[in-house]
CSV table of N, CA and C in Angstrom, one decimal:
chain,number,residue,atom,x,y,z
A,1,MET,N,66.3,-126.8,103.4
A,1,MET,CA,66.0,-125.6,102.6
A,1,MET,C,66.9,-125.7,101.3
A,2,ILE,N,66.4,-125.2,100.2
A,2,ILE,CA,67.1,-125.2,99.0
A,2,ILE,C,67.6,-123.8,98.7
A,3,LYS,N,68.9,-123.6,98.8
A,3,LYS,CA,69.6,-122.3,98.5
A,3,LYS,C,69.6,-122.1,97.0
A,4,VAL,N,69.2,-120.8,96.6
A,4,VAL,CA,69.3,-120.5,95.2
A,4,VAL,C,70.4,-119.5,94.9
A,5,PHE,N,70.6,-118.6,95.8
A,5,PHE,CA,71.8,-117.6,95.7
A,5,PHE,C,72.0,-117.0,97.0
A,6,ASP,N,73.0,-116.2,97.1
A,6,ASP,CA,73.3,-115.5,98.4
A,6,ASP,C,73.9,-114.1,98.2
A,7,SER,N,74.0,-113.4,99.3
A,7,SER,CA,74.7,-112.2,99.4
A,7,SER,C,75.6,-112.2,100.6
A,8,GLU,N,76.2,-111.1,101.0
A,8,GLU,CA,77.2,-111.2,102.1
A,8,GLU,C,76.6,-111.8,103.4
A,9,ARG,N,75.5,-111.4,103.8
A,9,ARG,CA,74.9,-111.9,105.1
A,9,ARG,C,73.7,-112.8,105.0
A,10,ILE,N,73.2,-112.9,103.7
A,10,ILE,CA,71.9,-113.6,103.5
A,10,ILE,C,72.0,-114.7,102.5
A,11,ASP,N,71.3,-115.9,102.9
A,11,ASP,CA,71.1,-116.9,102.0
A,11,ASP,C,69.6,-116.8,101.5
A,12,TYR,N,69.4,-116.9,100.2
A,12,TYR,CA,68.1,-116.8,99.6
A,12,TYR,C,67.7,-118.2,99.2
A,13,VAL,N,66.6,-118.7,99.9
A,13,VAL,CA,66.2,-120.1,99.7
A,13,VAL,C,64.8,-120.1,99.1
A,14,LYS,N,64.4,-121.2,98.5
A,14,LYS,CA,63.1,-121.4,98.0
A,14,LYS,C,62.1,-121.4,99.2
A,15,VAL,N,60.9,-121.0,98.9
A,15,VAL,CA,59.9,-121.0,100.0
A,15,VAL,C,59.8,-122.5,100.5
A,16,ASP,N,59.7,-122.6,101.8
A,16,ASP,CA,59.8,-123.9,102.5
A,16,ASP,C,58.8,-124.1,103.5
A,17,PRO,N,58.1,-125.2,103.5
A,17,PRO,CA,57.0,-125.4,104.6
A,17,PRO,C,57.6,-125.5,106.0
A,18,ASN,N,58.9,-125.8,106.1
A,18,ASN,CA,59.5,-125.8,107.5
A,18,ASN,C,59.6,-124.4,108.1
A,19,LEU,N,59.3,-123.3,107.2
A,19,LEU,CA,59.4,-122.0,107.7
A,19,LEU,C,58.0,-121.4,108.0
A,20,ILE,N,57.0,-122.2,107.9
A,20,ILE,CA,55.6,-121.8,108.0
A,20,ILE,C,55.3,-120.9,109.3
A,21,ASN,N,55.9,-121.3,110.4
A,21,ASN,CA,55.6,-120.5,111.6
A,21,ASN,C,56.3,-119.2,111.6
A,22,ASP,N,57.5,-119.1,110.9
A,22,ASP,CA,58.1,-117.8,110.7
A,22,ASP,C,57.3,-116.9,109.8
A,23,TYR,N,56.8,-117.5,108.7
A,23,TYR,CA,55.9,-116.8,107.8
A,23,TYR,C,54.7,-116.2,108.5
A,24,LEU,N,54.1,-117.1,109.3
A,24,LEU,CA,52.8,-116.6,110.0
A,24,LEU,C,53.1,-115.5,111.0
A,25,LYS,N,54.2,-115.6,111.7
A,25,LYS,CA,54.6,-114.6,112.6
A,25,LYS,C,54.8,-113.3,111.9
A,26,MET,N,55.5,-113.3,110.8
A,26,MET,CA,55.7,-112.1,110.0
A,26,MET,C,54.4,-111.5,109.4
A,27,ILE,N,53.7,-112.3,108.7
A,27,ILE,CA,52.5,-111.8,107.9
A,27,ILE,C,51.4,-111.4,108.9
A,28,ASN,N,51.3,-111.9,110.0
A,28,ASN,CA,50.3,-111.6,111.0
A,28,ASN,C,50.7,-110.5,111.9
A,29,ASP,N,51.9,-109.9,111.8
A,29,ASP,CA,52.3,-108.8,112.6
A,29,ASP,C,51.7,-107.5,112.0
A,30,VAL,N,50.9,-106.8,112.7
A,30,VAL,CA,50.2,-105.6,112.2
A,30,VAL,C,51.2,-104.6,111.7
A,31,GLU,N,52.4,-104.4,112.4
A,31,GLU,CA,53.3,-103.4,111.9
A,31,GLU,C,53.9,-103.8,110.6
A,32,VAL,N,54.1,-105.1,110.3
A,32,VAL,CA,54.6,-105.5,109.0
A,32,VAL,C,53.5,-105.3,107.9
A,33,GLN,N,52.3,-105.7,108.3
A,33,GLN,CA,51.1,-105.7,107.4
A,33,GLN,C,50.9,-104.3,106.9
A,34,ARG,N,51.0,-103.3,107.7
A,34,ARG,CA,50.6,-101.9,107.3
A,34,ARG,C,51.5,-101.4,106.1
A,35,TYR,N,52.6,-102.0,105.9
A,35,TYR,CA,53.5,-101.5,104.8
A,35,TYR,C,53.4,-102.5,103.6
A,36,ILE,N,52.7,-103.6,103.7
A,36,ILE,CA,52.7,-104.5,102.6
A,36,ILE,C,51.3,-104.7,102.0
A,37,SER,N,50.3,-104.1,102.6
A,37,SER,CA,48.9,-104.3,102.2
A,37,SER,C,48.1,-103.1,102.6
A,38,SER,N,47.2,-102.8,101.7
A,38,SER,CA,46.2,-101.7,102.0
A,38,SER,C,45.0,-102.3,102.7
A,39,ASN,N,45.0,-103.7,102.9
A,39,ASN,CA,43.8,-104.3,103.6
A,39,ASN,C,44.1,-104.6,105.0
A,40,ALA,N,45.2,-104.1,105.6
A,40,ALA,CA,45.6,-104.4,107.0
A,40,ALA,C,44.6,-103.7,107.9
A,41,PRO,N,44.3,-104.3,109.1
A,41,PRO,CA,44.9,-105.5,109.6
A,41,PRO,C,44.0,-106.7,109.1
A,42,PHE,N,44.7,-107.9,109.1
A,42,PHE,CA,44.0,-109.1,108.7
A,42,PHE,C,44.8,-110.2,109.4
A,43,THR,N,44.2,-111.4,109.3
A,43,THR,CA,44.8,-112.6,109.9
A,43,THR,C,44.9,-113.7,108.9
A,44,ILE,N,46.0,-114.3,108.7
A,44,ILE,CA,46.2,-115.4,107.8
A,44,ILE,C,46.3,-116.7,108.6
A,45,SER,N,45.5,-117.6,108.3
A,45,SER,CA,45.5,-118.9,109.0
A,45,SER,C,46.7,-119.8,108.6
A,46,PHE,N,46.9,-120.8,109.4
A,46,PHE,CA,47.9,-121.8,109.1
A,46,PHE,C,47.6,-122.4,107.7
A,47,ASP,N,46.4,-122.9,107.5
A,47,ASP,CA,46.0,-123.5,106.3
A,47,ASP,C,46.2,-122.6,105.0
A,48,ASP,N,45.8,-121.4,105.2
A,48,ASP,CA,45.9,-120.4,104.1
A,48,ASP,C,47.4,-120.2,103.7
A,49,GLU,N,48.2,-120.1,104.8
A,49,GLU,CA,49.7,-119.9,104.5
A,49,GLU,C,50.3,-121.1,103.9
A,50,MET,N,49.9,-122.3,104.4
A,50,MET,CA,50.4,-123.5,103.8
A,50,MET,C,50.0,-123.7,102.3
A,51,ASN,N,48.8,-123.3,102.0
A,51,ASN,CA,48.4,-123.3,100.6
A,51,ASN,C,49.3,-122.3,99.8
A,52,TRP,N,49.6,-121.2,100.3
A,52,TRP,CA,50.5,-120.2,99.7
A,52,TRP,C,51.8,-120.8,99.4
A,53,VAL,N,52.4,-121.5,100.4
A,53,VAL,CA,53.7,-122.1,100.3
A,53,VAL,C,53.6,-123.2,99.2
A,54,LYS,N,52.6,-124.0,99.2
A,54,LYS,CA,52.5,-125.1,98.2
A,54,LYS,C,52.4,-124.5,96.8
A,55,GLU,N,51.6,-123.5,96.7
A,55,GLU,CA,51.4,-122.9,95.4
A,55,GLU,C,52.8,-122.3,94.8
A,56,ASN,N,53.5,-121.7,95.7
A,56,ASN,CA,54.8,-121.1,95.3
A,56,ASN,C,55.8,-122.2,95.0
A,57,MET,N,55.8,-123.3,95.7
A,57,MET,CA,56.7,-124.4,95.4
A,57,MET,C,56.3,-125.1,94.1
A,58,GLU,N,55.0,-125.3,93.9
A,58,GLU,CA,54.6,-126.0,92.7
A,58,GLU,C,54.9,-125.1,91.4
A,59,ASN,N,54.7,-123.8,91.5
A,59,ASN,CA,54.8,-123.0,90.3
A,59,ASN,C,56.2,-122.4,90.2
A,60,ASN,N,57.1,-122.7,91.1
A,60,ASN,CA,58.5,-122.3,91.0
A,60,ASN,C,58.6,-120.8,90.8
A,61,LYS,N,57.8,-120.0,91.6
A,61,LYS,CA,57.8,-118.6,91.4
A,61,LYS,C,59.2,-118.0,92.0
A,62,ASN,N,59.5,-116.8,91.5
A,62,ASN,CA,60.7,-116.2,92.0
A,62,ASN,C,60.5,-115.5,93.3
A,63,ILE,N,60.1,-116.2,94.3
A,63,ILE,CA,60.0,-115.7,95.7
A,63,ILE,C,60.9,-116.5,96.5
A,64,PHE,N,61.6,-115.8,97.4
A,64,PHE,CA,62.7,-116.4,98.2
A,64,PHE,C,62.6,-116.0,99.6
A,65,SER,N,62.8,-116.9,100.5
A,65,SER,CA,62.9,-116.6,101.9
A,65,SER,C,64.4,-116.3,102.2
A,66,MET,N,64.6,-115.3,103.0
A,66,MET,CA,65.9,-114.8,103.3
A,66,MET,C,66.3,-115.3,104.7
A,67,ILE,N,67.4,-116.0,104.8
A,67,ILE,CA,67.9,-116.6,106.0
A,67,ILE,C,69.3,-115.9,106.4
A,68,GLU,N,69.4,-115.5,107.6
A,68,GLU,CA,70.6,-114.9,108.1
A,68,GLU,C,71.7,-116.0,108.2
A,69,LYS,N,72.8,-115.7,107.5
A,69,LYS,CA,73.9,-116.7,107.4
A,69,LYS,C,74.4,-117.1,108.8
A,70,ASP,N,74.7,-116.1,109.7
A,70,ASP,CA,75.3,-116.3,111.0
A,70,ASP,C,74.5,-117.1,111.9
A,71,THR,N,73.2,-116.9,111.9
A,71,THR,CA,72.3,-117.5,112.9
A,71,THR,C,71.3,-118.5,112.3
A,72,ASN,N,71.2,-118.5,111.0
A,72,ASN,CA,70.2,-119.4,110.3
A,72,ASN,C,68.8,-119.0,110.7
A,73,GLU,N,68.6,-117.7,111.1
A,73,GLU,CA,67.2,-117.2,111.4
A,73,GLU,C,66.6,-116.6,110.2
A,74,PHE,N,65.3,-116.7,110.2
A,74,PHE,CA,64.4,-116.1,109.1
A,74,PHE,C,64.4,-114.6,109.2
A,75,ILE,N,64.7,-114.0,108.0
A,75,ILE,CA,64.7,-112.5,107.9
A,75,ILE,C,63.4,-112.0,107.3
A,76,GLY,N,63.0,-112.6,106.3
A,76,GLY,CA,61.8,-112.2,105.6
A,76,GLY,C,61.7,-112.9,104.2
A,77,ASN,N,60.9,-112.3,103.3
A,77,ASN,CA,60.7,-112.8,102.0
A,77,ASN,C,60.9,-111.7,101.0
A,78,ILE,N,61.4,-112.1,99.8
A,78,ILE,CA,61.6,-111.1,98.7
A,78,ILE,C,61.2,-111.9,97.4
A,79,GLU,N,60.6,-111.1,96.5
A,79,GLU,CA,60.2,-111.7,95.2
A,79,GLU,C,60.3,-110.7,94.1
A,80,VAL,N,60.3,-111.3,92.9
A,80,VAL,CA,60.2,-110.5,91.7
A,80,VAL,C,59.2,-111.2,90.8
A,81,ARG,N,58.2,-110.5,90.4
A,81,ARG,CA,57.2,-111.0,89.5
A,81,ARG,C,57.4,-110.4,88.1
A,82,LYS,N,57.7,-111.3,87.1
A,82,LYS,CA,57.9,-110.9,85.8
A,82,LYS,C,56.6,-110.4,85.1
A,83,THR,N,56.7,-109.3,84.4
A,83,THR,CA,55.6,-108.8,83.6
A,83,THR,C,55.8,-109.2,82.1
A,84,ASP,N,54.8,-108.9,81.3
A,84,ASP,CA,54.8,-109.3,79.9
A,84,ASP,C,55.8,-108.4,79.1
A,85,ASP,N,56.1,-107.2,79.7
A,85,ASP,CA,57.0,-106.3,79.0
A,85,ASP,C,58.5,-106.4,79.4
A,86,ASN,N,58.9,-107.5,79.9
A,86,ASN,CA,60.3,-107.8,80.3
A,86,ASN,C,60.7,-106.9,81.5
A,87,LYS,N,59.7,-106.6,82.3
A,87,LYS,CA,60.0,-105.9,83.6
A,87,LYS,C,59.6,-106.8,84.7
A,88,GLY,N,60.0,-106.4,85.9
A,88,GLY,CA,59.7,-107.2,87.1
A,88,GLY,C,59.3,-106.3,88.3
A,89,GLU,N,58.3,-106.7,89.0
A,89,GLU,CA,57.8,-106.0,90.2
A,89,GLU,C,58.4,-106.7,91.4
A,90,ILE,N,59.1,-105.9,92.2
A,90,ILE,CA,59.7,-106.5,93.4
A,90,ILE,C,58.9,-106.2,94.6
A,91,GLY,N,58.8,-107.2,95.5
A,91,GLY,CA,58.1,-107.1,96.8
A,91,GLY,C,59.0,-107.6,97.8
A,92,ILE,N,59.0,-107.0,99.0
A,92,ILE,CA,59.9,-107.5,100.1
A,92,ILE,C,59.1,-107.3,101.4
A,93,SER,N,59.3,-108.2,102.3
A,93,SER,CA,58.8,-108.0,103.7
A,93,SER,C,59.9,-108.6,104.6
A,94,ILE,N,60.1,-107.9,105.7
A,94,ILE,CA,61.1,-108.2,106.7
A,94,ILE,C,60.5,-108.3,108.0
A,95,THR,N,60.8,-109.3,108.8
A,95,THR,CA,60.2,-109.4,110.1
A,95,THR,C,60.6,-108.2,111.0
A,96,ARG,N,59.8,-107.9,111.9
A,96,ARG,CA,60.1,-106.7,112.8
A,96,ARG,C,61.5,-106.9,113.5
A,97,ASP,N,61.8,-108.1,113.9
A,97,ASP,CA,63.1,-108.3,114.6
A,97,ASP,C,64.3,-108.1,113.8
A,98,LYS,N,64.2,-108.2,112.5
A,98,LYS,CA,65.3,-108.1,111.6
A,98,LYS,C,65.4,-106.7,110.9
A,99,GLN,N,64.5,-105.8,111.2
A,99,GLN,CA,64.5,-104.5,110.6
A,99,GLN,C,65.6,-103.6,111.2
A,100,ASP,N,65.9,-102.6,110.5
A,100,ASP,CA,67.0,-101.6,111.0
A,100,ASP,C,68.4,-102.3,111.1
A,101,LYS,N,68.6,-103.3,110.3
A,101,LYS,CA,69.9,-104.0,110.3
A,101,LYS,C,70.5,-104.0,108.9
A,102,HIS,N,70.0,-103.2,108.0
A,102,HIS,CA,70.4,-103.0,106.6
A,102,HIS,C,70.3,-104.3,105.8
A,103,TYR,N,69.4,-105.2,106.2
A,103,TYR,CA,69.1,-106.4,105.4
A,103,TYR,C,68.3,-105.9,104.2
A,104,GLY,N,67.5,-104.9,104.3
A,104,GLY,CA,66.7,-104.5,103.2
A,104,GLY,C,67.5,-104.0,102.0
A,105,THR,N,68.5,-103.2,102.3
A,105,THR,CA,69.4,-102.7,101.2
A,105,THR,C,70.2,-103.8,100.6
A,106,GLU,N,70.7,-104.7,101.4
A,106,GLU,CA,71.5,-105.8,100.9
A,106,GLU,C,70.6,-106.7,100.0
A,107,ALA,N,69.4,-107.0,100.5
A,107,ALA,CA,68.5,-107.8,99.7
A,107,ALA,C,68.0,-107.2,98.4
A,108,MET,N,67.7,-105.9,98.5
A,108,MET,CA,67.3,-105.2,97.2
A,108,MET,C,68.4,-105.2,96.2
A,109,ASN,N,69.6,-104.9,96.6
A,109,ASN,CA,70.8,-104.9,95.7
A,109,ASN,C,70.9,-106.3,95.1
A,110,ARG,N,70.7,-107.3,95.8
A,110,ARG,CA,70.9,-108.7,95.3
A,110,ARG,C,69.8,-109.1,94.4
A,111,ILE,N,68.5,-108.7,94.8
A,111,ILE,CA,67.4,-109.2,93.9
A,111,ILE,C,67.4,-108.4,92.6
A,112,VAL,N,67.9,-107.2,92.6
A,112,VAL,CA,68.1,-106.4,91.4
A,112,VAL,C,69.1,-107.1,90.5
A,113,LYS,N,70.2,-107.5,91.0
A,113,LYS,CA,71.2,-108.2,90.3
A,113,LYS,C,70.7,-109.5,89.7
A,114,TYR,N,70.0,-110.2,90.5
A,114,TYR,CA,69.4,-111.5,90.1
A,114,TYR,C,68.4,-111.3,89.0
A,115,SER,N,67.6,-110.2,89.1
A,115,SER,CA,66.6,-109.9,88.1
A,115,SER,C,67.2,-109.6,86.7
A,116,TYR,N,68.3,-108.9,86.7
A,116,TYR,CA,69.0,-108.6,85.5
A,116,TYR,C,69.8,-109.7,84.9
A,117,GLU,N,70.6,-110.4,85.8
A,117,GLU,CA,71.5,-111.4,85.3
A,117,GLU,C,70.8,-112.8,85.0
A,118,LYS,N,69.9,-113.2,85.9
A,118,LYS,CA,69.3,-114.5,85.8
A,118,LYS,C,67.9,-114.5,85.1
A,119,LEU,N,67.2,-113.4,85.2
A,119,LEU,CA,65.9,-113.3,84.6
A,119,LEU,C,65.9,-112.5,83.3
A,120,ASN,N,67.0,-111.9,83.1
A,120,ASN,CA,67.2,-111.0,81.9
A,120,ASN,C,66.2,-109.9,81.7
A,121,LEU,N,65.8,-109.3,82.9
A,121,LEU,CA,64.8,-108.2,82.8
A,121,LEU,C,65.5,-106.9,82.4
A,122,ASP,N,64.8,-106.0,81.8
A,122,ASP,CA,65.3,-104.7,81.5
A,122,ASP,C,65.1,-103.7,82.6
A,123,GLU,N,64.2,-103.9,83.4
A,123,GLU,CA,63.8,-102.9,84.4
A,123,GLU,C,63.1,-103.6,85.6
A,124,VAL,N,63.3,-103.1,86.8
A,124,VAL,CA,62.5,-103.6,87.9
A,124,VAL,C,61.8,-102.4,88.6
A,125,PHE,N,60.7,-102.6,89.2
A,125,PHE,CA,60.0,-101.5,89.8
A,125,PHE,C,59.3,-102.0,91.1
A,126,LEU,N,58.8,-101.1,91.9
A,126,LEU,CA,58.1,-101.5,93.1
A,126,LEU,C,57.2,-100.3,93.5
A,127,ASN,N,56.3,-100.7,94.4
A,127,ASN,CA,55.3,-99.7,95.0
A,127,ASN,C,55.7,-99.6,96.5
A,128,VAL,N,55.8,-98.4,97.0
A,128,VAL,CA,56.1,-98.2,98.4
A,128,VAL,C,55.1,-97.2,99.0
A,129,HIS,N,54.7,-97.5,100.2
A,129,HIS,CA,53.8,-96.6,100.9
A,129,HIS,C,54.5,-95.3,101.2
A,130,GLY,N,53.9,-94.2,101.0
A,130,GLY,CA,54.5,-92.9,101.2
A,130,GLY,C,54.8,-92.6,102.6
A,131,ASP,N,54.2,-93.3,103.5
A,131,ASP,CA,54.5,-93.1,105.0
A,131,ASP,C,55.5,-94.1,105.5
A,132,ASN,N,56.4,-94.6,104.6
A,132,ASN,CA,57.4,-95.5,105.0
A,132,ASN,C,58.8,-95.0,104.6
A,133,PRO,N,59.2,-93.9,105.3
A,133,PRO,CA,60.5,-93.3,104.9
A,133,PRO,C,61.7,-94.2,104.9
A,134,ARG,N,61.7,-95.2,105.9
A,134,ARG,CA,62.9,-96.1,105.9
A,134,ARG,C,62.9,-96.9,104.7
A,135,ALA,N,61.8,-97.4,104.2
A,135,ALA,CA,61.8,-98.2,102.9
A,135,ALA,C,62.2,-97.3,101.7
A,136,ILE,N,61.7,-96.1,101.7
A,136,ILE,CA,62.0,-95.3,100.5
A,136,ILE,C,63.5,-95.0,100.5
A,137,LYS,N,64.1,-94.7,101.7
A,137,LYS,CA,65.6,-94.5,101.7
A,137,LYS,C,66.3,-95.8,101.3
A,138,CYS,N,65.9,-96.9,101.8
A,138,CYS,CA,66.5,-98.2,101.4
A,138,CYS,C,66.5,-98.4,99.9
A,139,TYR,N,65.3,-98.1,99.3
A,139,TYR,CA,65.2,-98.3,97.8
A,139,TYR,C,66.0,-97.3,97.1
A,140,GLU,N,66.1,-96.1,97.5
A,140,GLU,CA,66.9,-95.1,96.9
A,140,GLU,C,68.4,-95.5,97.0
A,141,ASN,N,68.8,-96.0,98.1
A,141,ASN,CA,70.2,-96.5,98.3
A,141,ASN,C,70.5,-97.6,97.4
A,142,SER,N,69.5,-98.3,96.9
A,142,SER,CA,69.7,-99.4,96.0
A,142,SER,C,69.5,-99.0,94.5
A,143,GLY,N,69.4,-97.7,94.3
A,143,GLY,CA,69.3,-97.2,92.9
A,143,GLY,C,68.0,-97.0,92.3
A,144,PHE,N,66.9,-97.1,93.1
A,144,PHE,CA,65.6,-96.9,92.7
A,144,PHE,C,65.3,-95.4,92.7
A,145,LYS,N,64.4,-94.9,91.8
A,145,LYS,CA,64.0,-93.5,91.7
A,145,LYS,C,62.5,-93.5,91.7
A,146,ILE,N,62.0,-92.5,92.4
A,146,ILE,CA,60.6,-92.2,92.4
A,146,ILE,C,60.2,-91.6,91.1
A,147,THR,N,59.2,-92.2,90.5
A,147,THR,CA,58.7,-91.8,89.2
A,147,THR,C,57.3,-91.3,89.2
A,148,GLY,N,56.6,-91.3,90.3
A,148,GLY,CA,55.2,-90.9,90.3
A,148,GLY,C,54.4,-91.6,91.4
A,149,ALA,N,53.1,-91.4,91.3
A,149,ALA,CA,52.2,-92.0,92.3
A,149,ALA,C,52.2,-93.6,92.1
A,150,GLY,N,52.0,-94.3,93.2
A,150,GLY,CA,51.9,-95.7,93.2
A,150,GLY,C,50.5,-96.2,93.0
A,151,LYS,N,50.3,-97.4,93.6
A,151,LYS,CA,49.0,-98.0,93.5
A,151,LYS,C,47.9,-97.3,94.1
A,152,ARG,N,48.2,-96.6,95.2
A,152,ARG,CA,47.3,-95.6,95.9
A,152,ARG,C,47.9,-94.3,95.8
A,153,PRO,N,47.1,-93.2,95.8
A,153,PRO,CA,47.6,-91.9,95.7
A,153,PRO,C,48.7,-91.5,96.7
A,154,SER,N,48.7,-92.1,97.9
A,154,SER,CA,49.7,-91.8,98.9
A,154,SER,C,50.9,-92.7,98.7
A,155,ASP,N,51.0,-93.6,97.8
A,155,ASP,CA,52.1,-94.4,97.5
A,155,ASP,C,53.0,-93.8,96.4
A,156,TYR,N,54.2,-94.4,96.3
A,156,TYR,CA,55.2,-94.0,95.3
A,156,TYR,C,55.5,-95.2,94.4
A,157,HIS,N,55.6,-94.9,93.1
A,157,HIS,CA,56.1,-95.9,92.1
A,157,HIS,C,57.6,-95.6,92.0
A,158,MET,N,58.4,-96.6,92.1
A,158,MET,CA,59.9,-96.5,92.0
A,158,MET,C,60.4,-97.5,91.0
A,159,ILE,N,61.4,-97.0,90.2
A,159,ILE,CA,61.9,-97.8,89.1
A,159,ILE,C,63.5,-97.9,89.3
A,160,HIS,N,64.0,-99.0,88.9
A,160,HIS,CA,65.4,-99.2,88.8
A,160,HIS,C,65.6,-99.8,87.3
A,161,GLN,N,66.4,-99.1,86.6
A,161,GLN,CA,66.6,-99.5,85.2
A,161,GLN,C,68.1,-100.0,84.9
A,162,LYS,N,68.2,-100.9,84.1
A,162,LYS,CA,69.5,-101.5,83.7
A,162,LYS,C,70.1,-100.5,82.7
A,163,GLU,N,71.3,-100.1,82.9
A,163,GLU,CA,72.0,-99.1,82.1
A,163,GLU,C,72.6,-99.9,80.9
A,164,LYS,N,72.5,-99.3,79.7
A,164,LYS,CA,73.2,-100.0,78.6
A,164,LYS,C,74.3,-99.0,78.1
A,165,THR,N,75.5,-99.5,77.9
A,165,THR,CA,76.6,-98.7,77.5
A,165,THR,C,77.4,-99.5,76.5
A,166,ASN,N,77.6,-99.0,75.3
A,166,ASN,CA,78.4,-99.7,74.3
A,166,ASN,C,78.0,-101.2,74.1
A,167,ASP,N,76.7,-101.4,74.0
A,167,ASP,CA,76.2,-102.8,73.9
A,167,ASP,C,76.5,-103.7,75.0
A,168,LYS,N,77.0,-103.1,76.1
A,168,LYS,CA,77.2,-103.9,77.3
A,168,LYS,C,76.3,-103.4,78.4
A,169,GLU,N,75.7,-104.3,79.1
A,169,GLU,CA,74.7,-103.8,80.1
A,169,GLU,C,75.4,-103.8,81.5
A,170,HIS,N,75.0,-102.7,82.2
A,170,HIS,CA,75.6,-102.5,83.5
A,170,HIS,C,74.4,-102.1,84.5
A,171,ASN,N,74.4,-102.6,85.7
A,171,ASN,CA,73.4,-102.2,86.7
A,171,ASN,C,73.8,-100.8,87.2
A,172,ILE,N,72.8,-100.0,87.3
A,172,ILE,CA,73.0,-98.7,87.8
A,172,ILE,C,72.6,-98.6,89.3
């Protein structure tokens, strides 16, 4: 696995075919699906997931697998997709086994920092299902603010903006 950056308890690595079984377990978990897609439930095949892995590796997208430092176990994936207006949309998914361990807040704080410092983005945003209070609290703890309806009327659009002070930029 190729480590790109880290945080206190997490290594962020490039998408890796050696993690395909972990990816499939997570993406095919109905409880995980219900918060990452409006098309749930669905089943992703091994071949489809391998094609996704290859595409992400070839295009060097800003999607990272999160690996627990202490155990080397898969936590989930996080990504930031740059938009044309110097903003980035963040997406995160965490395996059911690693939820409720504060990995979400740690990962969000780190990907925000990565987005501002390495990708030079001015703002990051995300969409969250309105019936996912744990995620909403996690994002608010990471400095995101609800700004209105999301992709579906029951979703929320949340924004995290880089603060500018005296020509120096600081993350809020």
